Structures are given as structure tokens and as C-alpha cells.
Short mmCIF file of C-alpha atoms and ligand atoms in Angstrom, two decimals:
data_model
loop_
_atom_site.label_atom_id
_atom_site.label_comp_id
_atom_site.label_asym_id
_atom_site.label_seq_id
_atom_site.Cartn_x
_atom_site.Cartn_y
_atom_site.Cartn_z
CA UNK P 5 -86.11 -5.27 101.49
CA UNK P 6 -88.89 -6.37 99.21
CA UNK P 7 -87.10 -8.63 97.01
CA UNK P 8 -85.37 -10.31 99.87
CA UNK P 9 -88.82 -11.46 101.47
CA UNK P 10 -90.34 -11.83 97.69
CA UNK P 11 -87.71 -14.78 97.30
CA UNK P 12 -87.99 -16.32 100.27
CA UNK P 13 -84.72 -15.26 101.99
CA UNK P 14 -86.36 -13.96 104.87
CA UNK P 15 -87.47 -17.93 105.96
CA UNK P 16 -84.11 -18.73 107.01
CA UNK P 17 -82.22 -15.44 108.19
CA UNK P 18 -82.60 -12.31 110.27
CA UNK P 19 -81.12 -8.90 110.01
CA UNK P 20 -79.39 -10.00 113.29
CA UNK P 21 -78.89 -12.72 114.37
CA UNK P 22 -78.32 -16.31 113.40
CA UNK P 23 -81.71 -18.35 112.46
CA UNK P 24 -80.95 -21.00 110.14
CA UNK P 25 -78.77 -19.42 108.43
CA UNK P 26 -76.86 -16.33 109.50
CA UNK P 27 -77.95 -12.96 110.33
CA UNK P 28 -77.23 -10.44 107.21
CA UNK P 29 -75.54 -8.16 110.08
CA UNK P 30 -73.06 -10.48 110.68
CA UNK P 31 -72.00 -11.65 106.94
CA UNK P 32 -71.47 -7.52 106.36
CA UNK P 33 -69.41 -7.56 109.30
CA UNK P 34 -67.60 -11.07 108.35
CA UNK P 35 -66.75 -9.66 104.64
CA UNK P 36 -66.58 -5.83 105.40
CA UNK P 37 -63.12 -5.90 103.76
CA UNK P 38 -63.66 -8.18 101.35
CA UNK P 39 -63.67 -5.90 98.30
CA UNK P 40 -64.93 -9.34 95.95
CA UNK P 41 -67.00 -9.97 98.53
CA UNK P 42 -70.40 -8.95 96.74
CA UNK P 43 -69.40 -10.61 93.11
CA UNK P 44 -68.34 -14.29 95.27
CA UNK P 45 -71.67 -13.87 97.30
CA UNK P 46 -74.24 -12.88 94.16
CA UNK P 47 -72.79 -16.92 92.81
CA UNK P 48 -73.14 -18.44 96.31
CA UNK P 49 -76.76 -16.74 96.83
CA UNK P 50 -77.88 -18.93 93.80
CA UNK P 51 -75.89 -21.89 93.91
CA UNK P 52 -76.25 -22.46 97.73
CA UNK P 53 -73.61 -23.00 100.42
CA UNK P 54 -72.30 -25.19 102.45
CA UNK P 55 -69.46 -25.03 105.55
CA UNK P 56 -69.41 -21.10 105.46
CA UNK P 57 -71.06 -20.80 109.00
CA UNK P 58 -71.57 -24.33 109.65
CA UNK P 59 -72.72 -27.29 108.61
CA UNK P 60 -76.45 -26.52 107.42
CA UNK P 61 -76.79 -25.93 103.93
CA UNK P 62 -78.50 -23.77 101.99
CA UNK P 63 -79.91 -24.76 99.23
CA UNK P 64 -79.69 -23.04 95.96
CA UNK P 65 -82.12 -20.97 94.95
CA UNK P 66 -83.32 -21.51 91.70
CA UNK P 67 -86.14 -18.81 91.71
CA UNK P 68 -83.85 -15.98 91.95
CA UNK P 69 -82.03 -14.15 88.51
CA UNK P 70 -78.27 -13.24 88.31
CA UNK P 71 -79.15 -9.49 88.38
CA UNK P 72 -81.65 -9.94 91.60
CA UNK P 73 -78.72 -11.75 93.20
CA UNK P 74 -76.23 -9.31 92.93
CA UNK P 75 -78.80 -6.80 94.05
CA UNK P 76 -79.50 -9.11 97.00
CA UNK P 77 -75.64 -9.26 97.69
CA UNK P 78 -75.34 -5.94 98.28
CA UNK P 79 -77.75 -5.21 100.17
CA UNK P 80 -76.91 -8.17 102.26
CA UNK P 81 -73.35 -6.32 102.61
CA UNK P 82 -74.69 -2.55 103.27
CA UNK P 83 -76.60 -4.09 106.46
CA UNK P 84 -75.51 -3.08 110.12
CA UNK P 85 -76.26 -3.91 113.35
CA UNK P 86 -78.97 -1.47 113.23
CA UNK P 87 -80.81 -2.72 110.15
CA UNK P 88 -81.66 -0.52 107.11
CA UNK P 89 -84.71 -2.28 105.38
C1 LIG X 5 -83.51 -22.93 103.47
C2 LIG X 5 -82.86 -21.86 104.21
C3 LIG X 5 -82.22 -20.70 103.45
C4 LIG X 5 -82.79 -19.89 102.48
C5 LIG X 5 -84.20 -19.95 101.90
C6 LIG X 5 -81.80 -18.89 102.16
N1 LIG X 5 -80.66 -19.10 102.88
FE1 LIG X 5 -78.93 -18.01 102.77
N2 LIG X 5 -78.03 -19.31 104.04
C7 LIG X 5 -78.64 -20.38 104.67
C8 LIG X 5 -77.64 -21.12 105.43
C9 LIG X 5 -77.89 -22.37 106.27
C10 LIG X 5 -76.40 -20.45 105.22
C11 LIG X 5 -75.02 -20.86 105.74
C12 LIG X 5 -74.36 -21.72 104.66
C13 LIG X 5 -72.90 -22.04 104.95
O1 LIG X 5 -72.55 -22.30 106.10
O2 LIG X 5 -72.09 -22.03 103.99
C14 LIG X 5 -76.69 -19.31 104.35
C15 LIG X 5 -75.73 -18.39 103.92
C16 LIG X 5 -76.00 -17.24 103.21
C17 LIG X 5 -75.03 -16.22 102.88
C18 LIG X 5 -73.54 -16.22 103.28
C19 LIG X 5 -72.73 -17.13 102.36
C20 LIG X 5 -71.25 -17.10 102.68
O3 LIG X 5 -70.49 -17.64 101.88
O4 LIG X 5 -70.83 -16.51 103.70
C21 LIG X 5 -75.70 -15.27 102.16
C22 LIG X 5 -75.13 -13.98 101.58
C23 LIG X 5 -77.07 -15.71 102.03
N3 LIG X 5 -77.22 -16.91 102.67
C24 LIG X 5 -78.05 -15.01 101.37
C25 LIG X 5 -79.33 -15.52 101.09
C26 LIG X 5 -80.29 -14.87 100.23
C27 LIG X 5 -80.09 -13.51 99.57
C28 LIG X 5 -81.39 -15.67 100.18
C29 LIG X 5 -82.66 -15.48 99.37
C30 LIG X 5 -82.51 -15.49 97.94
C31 LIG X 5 -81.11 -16.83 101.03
N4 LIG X 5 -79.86 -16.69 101.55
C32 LIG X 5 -81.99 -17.88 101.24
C33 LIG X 5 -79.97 -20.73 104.59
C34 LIG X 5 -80.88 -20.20 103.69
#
């Protein structure tokens, strides 16, 4: 997704797998039945997170808007193993 490389998300995680931080695959498949799951992870996309997947942090990212980050939540959510860009 555009916005998600346009922001810079794309320097720390795959589709996949884990890089940095973890593959957008795997935190659908962590919160697939997590109905508040988008709303919790549109905050956490722009105040950062900590001890989620482990103990590297990412850092909050300033340079993207509320409405951008709840776009980038659910698109982060809609992703399967067989990515959908
Ligand atoms: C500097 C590296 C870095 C950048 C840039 C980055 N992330 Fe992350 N991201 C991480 C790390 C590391 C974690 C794991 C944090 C944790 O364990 O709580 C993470 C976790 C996440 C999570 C899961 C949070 C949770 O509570 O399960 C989401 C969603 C996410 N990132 C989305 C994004 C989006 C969208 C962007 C772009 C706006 C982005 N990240 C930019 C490193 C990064």
C-alpha cells in the first residue's frame, strides 16, 4: 500500500515475516478476533509500542495523521499470508 511505504512503515516490517518489527500477516492473524482490534492499533501506530512482540520498540510516529492511521490499521488487519498490496 502506498501510504504504508509513503510513511515509512515499510523500513521496519514485511507482509510476512518478522523484520524489526512484525510481519503485518502475523498481527492480522494475532488480532483476527479482536473486534477493537483496529481502533487500539490506529493509537498504538502513532504513539509507538513497546513489549507487544518483544522487546524492540517502535517508536511513535509523529508524521502520520489520526485518519491515515486508522486507514493504516486496517489494512494492516485485512492482510494474509498471501499479501494483498
Ligand atoms: C523503527 C521501526 C518501525 C517503524 C518505522 C514502524 N514500526 Fe510498527 N512496529 C515496530 C516494532 C519493533 C513493533 C513491535 C512493538 C512491540 O513489541 O510492542 C511494531 C509493531 C507494530 C504493530 C503491532 C502493535 C501491537 O500492539 O501488536 C503495528 C500494527 C505496526 N507496528 C504498524 C506500523 C505502521 C502502520 C507503521 C508506519 C506508520 C509502522 N508500524 C512503523 C517497528 C516499527
Amino acid at each position: 500500500m502506498r501510504l504504508s511505504r509513503a510513511r515509512g512503515c515499510m523500513g521496519c516490517h514485511g507482509m510476512l515475516r518478522k523484520q524489526v518489527g512484525p510481519g503485518f500477516a502475523q498481527v492480522a492473524e494475532r488480532y483476527k478476533d479482536d473486534a477493537s482490534a483496529s481502533v487500539r492499533l490506529a493509537i498504538k501506530i502513532r504513539a509507538g509500542s513497546v513489549g507487544a512482540w518483544g522487546r524492540v520498540i517502535m517508536p511513535q510516529q509523529t508524521q502520520v495523521t489520526e485518519a491515515e492511521a486508522r486507514l493504516l490499521a486496517e489494512w494492516v488487519l485485512a492482510q494474509h499470508a498471501e499479501p494483498k498490496r
